[in-house]
XYZ file of C-alpha atoms in Angstrom:
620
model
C 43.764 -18.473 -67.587
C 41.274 -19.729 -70.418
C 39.438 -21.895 -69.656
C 37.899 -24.449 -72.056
C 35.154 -26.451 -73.041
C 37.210 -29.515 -73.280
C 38.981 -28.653 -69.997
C 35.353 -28.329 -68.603
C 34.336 -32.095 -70.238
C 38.130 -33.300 -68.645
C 36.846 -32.126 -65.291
C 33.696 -33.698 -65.404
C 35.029 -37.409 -66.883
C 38.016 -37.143 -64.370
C 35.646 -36.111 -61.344
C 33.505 -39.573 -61.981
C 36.639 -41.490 -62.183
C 38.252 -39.872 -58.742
C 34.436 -41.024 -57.481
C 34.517 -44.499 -59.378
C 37.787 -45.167 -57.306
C 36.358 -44.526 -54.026
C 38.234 -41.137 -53.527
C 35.053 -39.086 -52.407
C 33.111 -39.616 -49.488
C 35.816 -42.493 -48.785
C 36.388 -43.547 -44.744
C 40.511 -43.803 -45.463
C 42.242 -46.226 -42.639
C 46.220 -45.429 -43.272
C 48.884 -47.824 -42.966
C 51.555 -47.643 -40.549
C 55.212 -47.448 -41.402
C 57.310 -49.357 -39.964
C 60.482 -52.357 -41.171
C 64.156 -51.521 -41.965
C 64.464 -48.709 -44.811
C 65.036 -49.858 -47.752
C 67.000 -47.879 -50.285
C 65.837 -49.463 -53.662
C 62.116 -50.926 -53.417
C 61.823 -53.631 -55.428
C 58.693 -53.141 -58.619
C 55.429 -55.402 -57.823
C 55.893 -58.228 -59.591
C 53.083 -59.986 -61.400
C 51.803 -63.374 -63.686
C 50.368 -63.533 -66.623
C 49.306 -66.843 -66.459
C 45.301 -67.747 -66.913
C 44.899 -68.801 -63.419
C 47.386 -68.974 -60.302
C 49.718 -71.813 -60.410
C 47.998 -73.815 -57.276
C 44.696 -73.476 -59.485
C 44.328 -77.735 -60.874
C 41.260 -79.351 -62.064
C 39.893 -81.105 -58.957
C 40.781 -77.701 -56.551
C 38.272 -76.150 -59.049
C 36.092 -78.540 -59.039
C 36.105 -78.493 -55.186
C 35.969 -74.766 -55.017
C 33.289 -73.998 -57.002
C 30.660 -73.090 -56.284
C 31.321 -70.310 -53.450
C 29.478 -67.437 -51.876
C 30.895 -64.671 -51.189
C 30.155 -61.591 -49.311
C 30.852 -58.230 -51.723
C 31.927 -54.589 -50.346
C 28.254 -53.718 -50.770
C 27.510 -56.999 -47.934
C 25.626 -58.404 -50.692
C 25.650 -62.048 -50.937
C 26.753 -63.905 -54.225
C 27.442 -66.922 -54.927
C 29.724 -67.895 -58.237
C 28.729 -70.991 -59.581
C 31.802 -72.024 -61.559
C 35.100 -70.371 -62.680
C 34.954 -66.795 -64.264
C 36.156 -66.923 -67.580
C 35.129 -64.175 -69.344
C 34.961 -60.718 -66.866
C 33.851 -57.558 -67.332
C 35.012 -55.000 -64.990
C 33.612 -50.959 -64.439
C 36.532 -49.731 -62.587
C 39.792 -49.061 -63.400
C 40.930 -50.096 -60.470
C 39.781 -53.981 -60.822
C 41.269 -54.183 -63.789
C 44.606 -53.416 -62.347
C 43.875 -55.758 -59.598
C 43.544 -58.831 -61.804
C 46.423 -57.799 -63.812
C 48.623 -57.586 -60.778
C 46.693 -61.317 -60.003
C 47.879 -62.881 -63.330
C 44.200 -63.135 -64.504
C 44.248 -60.390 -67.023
C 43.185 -62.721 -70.273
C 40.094 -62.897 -68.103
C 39.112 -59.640 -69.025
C 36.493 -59.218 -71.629
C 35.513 -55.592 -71.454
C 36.633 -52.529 -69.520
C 35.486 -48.643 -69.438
C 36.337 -46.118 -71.408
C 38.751 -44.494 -68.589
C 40.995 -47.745 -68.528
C 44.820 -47.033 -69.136
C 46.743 -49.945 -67.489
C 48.413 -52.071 -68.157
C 49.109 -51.039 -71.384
C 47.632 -54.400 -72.817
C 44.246 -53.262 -71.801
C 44.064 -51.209 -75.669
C 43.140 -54.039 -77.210
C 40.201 -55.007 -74.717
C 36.683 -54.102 -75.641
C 35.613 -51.061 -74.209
C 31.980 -50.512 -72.743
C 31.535 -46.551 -72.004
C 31.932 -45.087 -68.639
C 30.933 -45.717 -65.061
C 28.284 -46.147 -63.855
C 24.933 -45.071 -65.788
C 27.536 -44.086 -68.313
C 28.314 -47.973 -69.131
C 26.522 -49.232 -72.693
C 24.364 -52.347 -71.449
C 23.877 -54.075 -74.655
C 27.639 -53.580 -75.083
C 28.222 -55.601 -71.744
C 25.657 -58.338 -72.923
C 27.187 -58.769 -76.098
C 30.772 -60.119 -74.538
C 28.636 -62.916 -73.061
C 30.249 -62.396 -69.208
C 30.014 -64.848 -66.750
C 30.951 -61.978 -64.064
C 30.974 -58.320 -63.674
C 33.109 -56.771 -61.209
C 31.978 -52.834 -60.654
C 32.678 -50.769 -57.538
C 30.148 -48.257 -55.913
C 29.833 -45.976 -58.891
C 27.763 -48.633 -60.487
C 24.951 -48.814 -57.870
C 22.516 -47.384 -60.064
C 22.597 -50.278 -62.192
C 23.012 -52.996 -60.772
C 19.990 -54.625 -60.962
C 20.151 -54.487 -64.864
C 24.010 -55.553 -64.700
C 23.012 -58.537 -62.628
C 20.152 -59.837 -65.402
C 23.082 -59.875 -67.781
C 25.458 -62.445 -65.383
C 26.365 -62.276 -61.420
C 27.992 -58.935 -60.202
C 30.133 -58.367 -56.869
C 31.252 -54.845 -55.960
C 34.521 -54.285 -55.115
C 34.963 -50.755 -53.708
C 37.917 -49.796 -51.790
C 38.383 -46.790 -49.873
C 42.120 -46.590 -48.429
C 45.390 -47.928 -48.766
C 43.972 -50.844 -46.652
C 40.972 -51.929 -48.266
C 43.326 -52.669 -51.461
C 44.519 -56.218 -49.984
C 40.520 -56.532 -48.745
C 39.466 -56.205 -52.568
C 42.625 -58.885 -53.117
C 41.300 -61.246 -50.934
C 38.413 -60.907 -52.269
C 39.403 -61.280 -55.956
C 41.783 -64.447 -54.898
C 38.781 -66.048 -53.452
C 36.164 -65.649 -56.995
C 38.881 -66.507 -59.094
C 40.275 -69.517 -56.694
C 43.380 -67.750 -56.708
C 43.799 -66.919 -53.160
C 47.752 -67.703 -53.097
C 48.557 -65.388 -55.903
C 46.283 -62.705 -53.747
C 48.135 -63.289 -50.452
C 51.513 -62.973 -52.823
C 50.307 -60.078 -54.683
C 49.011 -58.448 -50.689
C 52.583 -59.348 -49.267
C 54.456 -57.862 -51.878
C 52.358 -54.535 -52.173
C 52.302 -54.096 -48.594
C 56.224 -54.583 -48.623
C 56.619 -52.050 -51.278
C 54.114 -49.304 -49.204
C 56.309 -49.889 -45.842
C 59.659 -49.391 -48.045
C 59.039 -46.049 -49.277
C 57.006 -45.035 -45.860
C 60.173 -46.536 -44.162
C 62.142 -44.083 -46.117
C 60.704 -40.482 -45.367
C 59.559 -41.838 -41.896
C 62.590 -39.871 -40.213
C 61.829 -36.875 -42.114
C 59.781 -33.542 -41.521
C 56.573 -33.851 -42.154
C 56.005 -31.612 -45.362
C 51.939 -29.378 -45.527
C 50.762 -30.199 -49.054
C 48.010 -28.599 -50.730
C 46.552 -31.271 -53.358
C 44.490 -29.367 -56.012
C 41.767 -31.677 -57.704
C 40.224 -29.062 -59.444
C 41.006 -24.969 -60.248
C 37.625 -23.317 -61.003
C 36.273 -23.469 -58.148
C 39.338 -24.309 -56.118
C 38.641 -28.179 -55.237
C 41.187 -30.680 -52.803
C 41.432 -33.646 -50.832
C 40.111 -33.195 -47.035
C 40.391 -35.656 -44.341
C 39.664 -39.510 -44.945
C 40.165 -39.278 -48.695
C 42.255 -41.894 -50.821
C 44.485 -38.661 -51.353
C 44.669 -38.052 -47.475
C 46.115 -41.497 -47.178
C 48.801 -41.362 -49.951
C 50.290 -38.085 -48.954
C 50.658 -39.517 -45.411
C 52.534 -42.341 -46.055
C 54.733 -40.036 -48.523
C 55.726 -38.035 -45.629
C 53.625 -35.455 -45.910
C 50.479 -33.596 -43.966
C 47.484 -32.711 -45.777
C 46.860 -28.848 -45.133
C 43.085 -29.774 -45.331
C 43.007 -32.964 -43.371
C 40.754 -31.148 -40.997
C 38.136 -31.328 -43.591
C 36.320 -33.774 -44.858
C 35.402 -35.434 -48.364
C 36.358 -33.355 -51.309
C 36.044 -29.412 -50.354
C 36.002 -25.973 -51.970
C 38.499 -23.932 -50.668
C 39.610 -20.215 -51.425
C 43.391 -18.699 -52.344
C 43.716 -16.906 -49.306
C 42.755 -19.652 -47.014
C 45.212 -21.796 -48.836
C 47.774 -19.087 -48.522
C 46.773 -18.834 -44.760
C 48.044 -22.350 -44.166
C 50.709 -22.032 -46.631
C 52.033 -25.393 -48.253
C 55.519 -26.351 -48.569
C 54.217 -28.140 -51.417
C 51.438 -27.841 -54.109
C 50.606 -31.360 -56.275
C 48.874 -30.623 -59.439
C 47.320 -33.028 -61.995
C 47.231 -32.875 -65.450
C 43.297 -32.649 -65.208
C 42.852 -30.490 -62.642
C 42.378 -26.837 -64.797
C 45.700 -25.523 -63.321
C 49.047 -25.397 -64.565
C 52.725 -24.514 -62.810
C 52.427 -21.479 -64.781
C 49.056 -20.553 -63.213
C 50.066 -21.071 -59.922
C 53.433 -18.987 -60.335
C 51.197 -15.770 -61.785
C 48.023 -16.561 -59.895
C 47.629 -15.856 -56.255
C 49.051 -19.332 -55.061
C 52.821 -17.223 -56.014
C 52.686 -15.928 -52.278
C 53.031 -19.484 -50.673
C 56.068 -20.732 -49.459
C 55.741 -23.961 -52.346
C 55.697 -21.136 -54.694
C 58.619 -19.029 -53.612
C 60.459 -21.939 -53.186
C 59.803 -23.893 -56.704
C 58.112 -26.566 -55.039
C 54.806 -26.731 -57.065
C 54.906 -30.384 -59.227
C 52.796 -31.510 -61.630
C 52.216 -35.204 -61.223
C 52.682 -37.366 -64.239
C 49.855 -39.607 -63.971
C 46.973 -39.041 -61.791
C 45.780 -42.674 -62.015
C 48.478 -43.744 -60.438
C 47.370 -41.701 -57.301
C 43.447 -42.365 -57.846
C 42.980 -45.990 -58.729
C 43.146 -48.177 -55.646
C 45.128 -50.686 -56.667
C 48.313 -52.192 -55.982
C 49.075 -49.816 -59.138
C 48.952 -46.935 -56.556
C 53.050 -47.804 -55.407
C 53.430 -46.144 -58.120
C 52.116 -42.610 -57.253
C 52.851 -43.181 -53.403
C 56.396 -43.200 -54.486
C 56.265 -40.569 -57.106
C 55.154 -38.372 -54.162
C 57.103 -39.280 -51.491
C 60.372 -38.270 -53.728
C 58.946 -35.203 -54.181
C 58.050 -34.424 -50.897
C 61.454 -35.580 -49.888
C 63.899 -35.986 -52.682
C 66.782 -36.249 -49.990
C 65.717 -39.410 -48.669
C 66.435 -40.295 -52.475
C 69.379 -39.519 -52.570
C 71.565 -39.835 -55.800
C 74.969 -40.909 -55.773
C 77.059 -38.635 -55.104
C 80.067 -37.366 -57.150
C 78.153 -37.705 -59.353
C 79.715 -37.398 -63.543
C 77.702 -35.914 -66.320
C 78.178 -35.527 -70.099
C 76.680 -31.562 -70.532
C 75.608 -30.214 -73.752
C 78.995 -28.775 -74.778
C 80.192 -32.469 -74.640
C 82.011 -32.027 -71.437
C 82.183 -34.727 -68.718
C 81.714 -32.746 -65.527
C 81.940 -34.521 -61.672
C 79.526 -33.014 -58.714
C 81.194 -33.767 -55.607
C 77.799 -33.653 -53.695
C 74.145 -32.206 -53.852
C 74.513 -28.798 -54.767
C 73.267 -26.181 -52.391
C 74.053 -22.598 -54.248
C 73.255 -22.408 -57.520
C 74.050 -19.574 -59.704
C 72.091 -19.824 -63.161
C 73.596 -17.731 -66.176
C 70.386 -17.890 -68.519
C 66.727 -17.595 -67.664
C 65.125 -20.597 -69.465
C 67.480 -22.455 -66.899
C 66.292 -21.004 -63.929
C 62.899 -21.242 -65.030
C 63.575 -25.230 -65.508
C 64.899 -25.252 -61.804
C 61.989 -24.096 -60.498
C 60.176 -26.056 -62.088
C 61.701 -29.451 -61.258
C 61.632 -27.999 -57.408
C 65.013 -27.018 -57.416
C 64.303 -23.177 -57.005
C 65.592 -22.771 -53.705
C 69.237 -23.818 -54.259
C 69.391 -20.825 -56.722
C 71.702 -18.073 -55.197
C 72.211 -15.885 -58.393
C 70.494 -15.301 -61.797
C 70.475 -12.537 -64.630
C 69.440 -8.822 -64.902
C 67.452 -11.052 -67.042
C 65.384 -13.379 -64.954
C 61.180 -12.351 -64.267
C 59.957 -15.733 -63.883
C 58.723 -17.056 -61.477
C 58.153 -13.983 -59.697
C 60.652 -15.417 -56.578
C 63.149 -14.662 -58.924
C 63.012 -10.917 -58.153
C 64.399 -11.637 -54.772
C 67.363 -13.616 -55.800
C 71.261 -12.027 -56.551
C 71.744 -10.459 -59.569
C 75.104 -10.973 -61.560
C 74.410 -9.106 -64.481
C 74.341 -10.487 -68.286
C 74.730 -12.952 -70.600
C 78.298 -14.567 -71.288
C 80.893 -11.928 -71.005
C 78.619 -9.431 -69.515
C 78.277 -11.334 -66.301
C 80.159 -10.138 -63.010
C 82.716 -12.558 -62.176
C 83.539 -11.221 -58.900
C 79.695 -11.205 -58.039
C 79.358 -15.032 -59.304
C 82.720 -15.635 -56.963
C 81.155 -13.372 -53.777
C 78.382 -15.772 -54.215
C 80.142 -18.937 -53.427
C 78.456 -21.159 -55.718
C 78.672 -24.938 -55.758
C 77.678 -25.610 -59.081
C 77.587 -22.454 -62.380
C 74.743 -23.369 -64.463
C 74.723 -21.831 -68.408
C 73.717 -22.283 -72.082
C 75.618 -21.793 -75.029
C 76.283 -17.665 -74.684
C 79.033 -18.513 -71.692
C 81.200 -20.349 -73.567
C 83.458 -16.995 -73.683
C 83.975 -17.285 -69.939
C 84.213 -20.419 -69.148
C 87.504 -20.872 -68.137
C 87.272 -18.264 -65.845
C 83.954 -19.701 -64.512
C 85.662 -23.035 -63.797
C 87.728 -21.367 -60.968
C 85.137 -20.541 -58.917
C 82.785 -23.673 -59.602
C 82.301 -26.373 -62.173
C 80.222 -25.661 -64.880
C 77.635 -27.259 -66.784
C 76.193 -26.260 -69.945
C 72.901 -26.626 -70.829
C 72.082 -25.216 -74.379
C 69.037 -27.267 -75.847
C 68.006 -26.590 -79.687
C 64.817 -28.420 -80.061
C 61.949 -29.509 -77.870
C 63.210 -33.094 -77.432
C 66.918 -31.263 -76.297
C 64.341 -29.088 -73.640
C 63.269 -32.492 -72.457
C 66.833 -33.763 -72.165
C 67.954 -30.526 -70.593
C 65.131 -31.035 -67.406
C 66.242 -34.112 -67.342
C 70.297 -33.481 -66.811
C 69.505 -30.819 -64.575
C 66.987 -33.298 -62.574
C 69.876 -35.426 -62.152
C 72.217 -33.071 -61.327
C 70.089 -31.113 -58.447
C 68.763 -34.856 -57.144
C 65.532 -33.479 -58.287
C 65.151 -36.350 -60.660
C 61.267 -37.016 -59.747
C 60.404 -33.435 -60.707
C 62.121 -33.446 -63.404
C 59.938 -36.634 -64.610
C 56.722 -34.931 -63.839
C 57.836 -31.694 -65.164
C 58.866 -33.416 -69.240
C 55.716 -35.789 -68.612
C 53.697 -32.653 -68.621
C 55.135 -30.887 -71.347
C 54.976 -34.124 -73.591
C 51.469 -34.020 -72.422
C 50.827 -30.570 -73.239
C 52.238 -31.561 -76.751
C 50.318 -34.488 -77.676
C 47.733 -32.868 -77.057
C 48.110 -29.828 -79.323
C 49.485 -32.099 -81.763
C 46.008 -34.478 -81.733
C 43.800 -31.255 -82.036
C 45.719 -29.730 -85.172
C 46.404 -33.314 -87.059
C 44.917 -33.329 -90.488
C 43.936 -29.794 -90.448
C 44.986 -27.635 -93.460
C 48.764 -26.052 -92.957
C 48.275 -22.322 -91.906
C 50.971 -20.160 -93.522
C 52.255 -18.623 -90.436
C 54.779 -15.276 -90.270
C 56.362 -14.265 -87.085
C 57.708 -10.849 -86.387
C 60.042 -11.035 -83.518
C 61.173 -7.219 -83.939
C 61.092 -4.388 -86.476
C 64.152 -2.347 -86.952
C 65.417 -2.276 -90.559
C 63.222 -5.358 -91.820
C 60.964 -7.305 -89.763
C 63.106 -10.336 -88.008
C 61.695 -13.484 -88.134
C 62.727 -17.158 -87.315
C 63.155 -19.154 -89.580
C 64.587 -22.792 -89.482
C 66.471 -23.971 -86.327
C 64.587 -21.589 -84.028
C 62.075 -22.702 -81.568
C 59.741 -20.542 -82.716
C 60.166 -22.209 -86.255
C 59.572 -25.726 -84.087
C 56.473 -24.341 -82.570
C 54.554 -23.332 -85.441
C 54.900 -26.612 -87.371
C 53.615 -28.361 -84.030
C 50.737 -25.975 -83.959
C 49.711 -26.596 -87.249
C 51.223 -24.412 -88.864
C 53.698 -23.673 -91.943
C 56.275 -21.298 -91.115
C 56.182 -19.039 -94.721
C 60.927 -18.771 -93.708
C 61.176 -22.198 -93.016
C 63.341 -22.458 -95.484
C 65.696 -19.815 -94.169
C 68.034 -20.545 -91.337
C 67.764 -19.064 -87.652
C 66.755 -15.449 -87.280
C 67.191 -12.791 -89.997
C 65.181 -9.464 -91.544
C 62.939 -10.304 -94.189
C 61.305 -7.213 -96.120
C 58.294 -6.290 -97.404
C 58.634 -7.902 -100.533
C 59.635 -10.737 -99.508
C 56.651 -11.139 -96.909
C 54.265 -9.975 -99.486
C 55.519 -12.859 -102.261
C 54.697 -15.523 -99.614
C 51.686 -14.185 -98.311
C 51.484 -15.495 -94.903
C 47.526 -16.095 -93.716
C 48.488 -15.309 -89.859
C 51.132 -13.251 -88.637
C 52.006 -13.673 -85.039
C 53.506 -10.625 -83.549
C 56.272 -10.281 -80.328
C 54.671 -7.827 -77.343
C 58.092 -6.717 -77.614
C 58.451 -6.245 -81.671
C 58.223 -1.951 -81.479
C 55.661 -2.695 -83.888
C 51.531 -3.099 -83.430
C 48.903 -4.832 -85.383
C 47.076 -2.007 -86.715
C 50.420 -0.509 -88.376
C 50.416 -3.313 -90.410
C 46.707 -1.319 -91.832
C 48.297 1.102 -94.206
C 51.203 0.439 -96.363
C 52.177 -2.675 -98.276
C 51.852 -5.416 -95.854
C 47.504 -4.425 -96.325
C 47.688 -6.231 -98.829
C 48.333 -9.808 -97.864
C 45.921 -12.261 -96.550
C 46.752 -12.122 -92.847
C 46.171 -9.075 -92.704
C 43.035 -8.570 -94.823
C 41.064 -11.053 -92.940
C 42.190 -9.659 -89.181
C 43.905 -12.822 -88.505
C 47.198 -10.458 -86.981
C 47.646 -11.636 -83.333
C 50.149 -10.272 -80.645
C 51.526 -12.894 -77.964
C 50.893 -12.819 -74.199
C 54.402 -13.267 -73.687
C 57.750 -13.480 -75.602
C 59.336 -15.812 -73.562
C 56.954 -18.343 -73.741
C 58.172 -18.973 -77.513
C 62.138 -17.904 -76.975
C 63.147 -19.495 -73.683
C 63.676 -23.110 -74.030
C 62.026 -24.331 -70.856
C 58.842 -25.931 -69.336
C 57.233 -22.887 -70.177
C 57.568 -23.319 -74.068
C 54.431 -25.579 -74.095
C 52.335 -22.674 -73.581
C 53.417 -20.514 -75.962
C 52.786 -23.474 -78.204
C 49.229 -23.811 -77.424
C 48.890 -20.195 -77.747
C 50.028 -20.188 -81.332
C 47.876 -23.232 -82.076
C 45.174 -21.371 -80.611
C 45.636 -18.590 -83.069
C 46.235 -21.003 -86.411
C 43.167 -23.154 -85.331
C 40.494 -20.866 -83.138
C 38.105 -22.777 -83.965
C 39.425 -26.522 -83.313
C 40.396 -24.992 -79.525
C 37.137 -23.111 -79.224
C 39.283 -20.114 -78.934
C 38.107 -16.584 -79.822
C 40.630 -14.027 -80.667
C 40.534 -10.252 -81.546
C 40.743 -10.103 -84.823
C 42.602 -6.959 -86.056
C 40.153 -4.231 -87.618
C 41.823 -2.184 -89.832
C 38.984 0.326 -90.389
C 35.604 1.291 -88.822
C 33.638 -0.474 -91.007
C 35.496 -4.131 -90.819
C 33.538 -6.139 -89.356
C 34.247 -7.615 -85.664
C 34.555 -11.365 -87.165
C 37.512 -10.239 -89.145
């Protein structure tokens, strides 16, 4: 895997806000489930008035002022009502949202994200050291709330106005920093409200995996070197109550750990985050593939760490999130369950389906990656990914090349297939029903994770898995906006003309995300252009299939020398075909990979640049 600078600066700013949140080096006390399951937690519900309601003009008067004790045991006293607040951690923020005294807030850091009203609030750097003083003085505060990370500089926040530190450690010092909160604000009803109701919500969803089996998890925090959550972390506490068992609890803190002894206590489970320097992909080709999580497409990528990190009554959130993953049955959809599939067809699912026989390879791919991998019974001659693939039934080809009687000796529950079944699919309908999933575009892959999320009860992974590859987009998409249009060719295959894709293809989707112009974008779906045709448009990259029968240095001699892409070096072969030609999670990658070749230098990317002689020089 590459790794990059700004993945590097990512680890760094996400380490200091794990820290800033009072993950590491936390003493984590965990709650204990207990109450009547409940099968539909009710949200957190929150005010957005400027004070509680019980808040009047004489309670102020008489409340005011008040000295408190902070989670430092410092003692502060608050001479009047906060007004105007600025908070350094994330967390605090959240906490007077949830409190209804979010118009209090006058500045926030850098890493702030919710609630989503917290864009328009001043921001004032990073934790910490990392927080712009002069910033902070010029919003006039007559509080700052900061949390452990701040230490440092404290005694130059507290010459600007009075400070308290609120720094929670576990699931229950949240309704300590509550208290707290209700107290300095004179809000202390809307803080045992806010407690009652977060506490509610935290023995609901423990409630519901409490009669399950305890599921190992392996939490990654960071990939290089291998970093996770030991024993009396924030982390430690939320995979607990989720139903799970930390396969490091017996550590403490945040350690480094290797592959093999991860693979020695083998996770059912692997939670990644979208910081962490590790993707599904990488743990499906990496070393991880050997664990049981792995085999059995149960490595997630969680949608938003923050919701995990910040301890806040936020952190429902990500306690949920995780519990369905750990244990989508005690989630349960409806069953029968009806469906509208992408042929148009209403199709009804008596119950979860157990055996699973995929007909196309971008679907099993999705399955796997939405944790669904080990209902899968039978695939394609086709399938290579993930590598637990190569142990699964094989029922031959696409469409009408598949083996009916090998589907049927399968006993399938639910037949699972895109657009080149269509043929069969009356006869597939006597053994099973059938859904078709046949996505077009990137926004149809989306849609297509998410039908077969609903379909499998796998709906959570299915979340995280399209959160991620919006993610992944954005992302690309923010790097290459306003950069020049790169006139892009792709050569799929040569044999009599060099096929392309042109409009309609998800190659042709890819390039114009990356940056890129695609030089038969004006032609439909896939076709042979010639020579003449390439050379008239005069593509400056050309992007070539590991699987075209053709190389870049044959491109040296003969007429294609002449045009630009070839000229300057900029010819480029892909890592992998189906990364641009399968329309699955995986098609994210092979989108930054084509960015990376359009725009090396915007992704601090170095390619080999093809050198068509011995005296071309190595920078193409």
């Amino acid at each position: 895997m590459r790794m990059k600078k700004t993945a590097v600066l990512l680890m760094i700013l996400m380490l200091g806000a794990v820290v800033a949140a009072g993950c590491i080096g936390g003493n984590a006390t965990t709650t204990t489930s207990s109450g009547t399951p409940s099968k539909s937690p009710s949200p957190l519900t929150t005010t957005t008035s400027s004070a509680s309601p019980e808040t009047t003009t004489s309670s102020v008067e008489s409340h005011y002022p008040i000295t408190i004790t902070d989670f430092a045991n410092r003692t502060v006293t608050i001479e009047s009502e906060p007004k105007r607040v600025v908070t350094i951690a994330p967390s605090i923020t959240e906490d007077l949202y949830y409190l209804g005294l979010f118009d209090r807030v006058a500045g926030v850091t850098d890493f702030d994200d919710f609630p989503p009203e917290v864009a328009n609030v001043t921001r004032i750097g990073g934790y910490g050291k990392y927080a712009n003083l002069e910033v902070i003085a010029s919003l006039n505060p007559d509080l700052i709330l900061v949390d452990s990370f701040s230490t440092a500089i404290l005694g130059d926040l507290e010459k600007i106005a009075p400070v308290v530190v609120v720094d929670p450690h576990g699931m229950n010092d949240i309704p300590k920093a509550l208290e707290l909160l209700g107290r300095v604000f004179n809000a202390e009803e809307s803080a045992k409200r806010v407690t009652a109701e977060f506490q509610e919500e935290v023995k609901a969803i423990s409630s519901m995996v409490a009669g399950e089996p305890r599921v190992g998890v392996f939490y990654v925090v960071w990939n290089n070197p291998l970093m996770t959550a030991g024993g009396g972390t924030f982390i430690g506490d939320v995979i607990e109550l989720a139903g799970g068992e930390n396969i490091f609890n017996d550590t403490t803190g945040w350690p480094t750990v290797s592959p093999e002894q991860v693979l020695e206590r083998d996770p059912d489970v692997i939670l990644l985050t979208p910081h962490c320097g590790m993707s599904v992909q990488d743990v499906y080709k990496g070393p991880l593939a050997n664990t049981k999580a792995a085999k059995e497409g149960r490595v997630y990528m969680i949608e938003n760490e923050n919701d995990l990190i910040h301890p806040s009554p936020r952190v429902v959130k990500g306690l949920e999130a995780v519990a369905k993953l750990l244990h989508p049955d005690a989630f349960q959809v409806s069953y029968p369950l009806t469906v509208t599939d992408f042929a148009g067809r209403e199709v009804t699912i008596e119950g979860e389906p157990e055996r699973i026989v995929s007909l196309a390879p971008s679907i099993t791919e999705s399955l796997f990656y939405i944790g669904a991998g080990d209902k899968v019974v039978g695939v394609t001659d086709y399938e290579d990914f993930p590598p637990a693939v190569e142990n699964i039934t094989r029922i031959g080809g696409y469409g009408k090349y598949a083996n009916l009687e090998a589907i049927a000796s399968l006993q399938p529950d639910l037949i699972l297939a895109d657009g080149f079944s269509k043929d069969i699919l009356d006869s597939l309908e006597k053994i099973a029903p059938v859904i078709i999933v046949d996505p077009k575009n990137i926004t149809d892959i989306y849609n297509a994770i998410e039908l077969l999320g609903r379909v499998t009860n796998r709906e959570e992974g299915a979340k995280s898995v399209v959160a991620g590859m919006k993610a992944k987009v954005s992302y690309v998409s923010a790097m290459v906006a306003g950069k020049p249009k790169v006139e892009t060719f792709f050569i799929l295959s040569y044999y009599n003309g060099y096929w392309t894709a042109g409009a309609g293809t998800f190659v042709d989707d890819l390039i114009n995300l990356a940056g890129g112009e695609n030089i038969f974008g004006d032609v439909s779906g896939w076709g042979a252009a010639s020579e003449e045709q390439i050379i008239a448009r005069n593509p400056e990259v050309i992007i070539i299939s590991p699987n075209a029968g053709i190389k870049p240095e044959d491109l040296c001699s003969g007429p294609l020398s002449e045009v630009d892409a070839v000229k300057n070096g900029h010819v480029y072969v892909l890592s992998d075909e189906n990364l641009v030609v399968r329309p699955g999670p995986r098609i994210v990658h092979g989108l930054e990979e084509i960015a990376e070749y359009l725009h090396p230098d915007v992704f601090n990317y170095q390619p080999q640049p093809l050198a068509c002689n011995a005296t071309a020089e190595a920078g193409g």
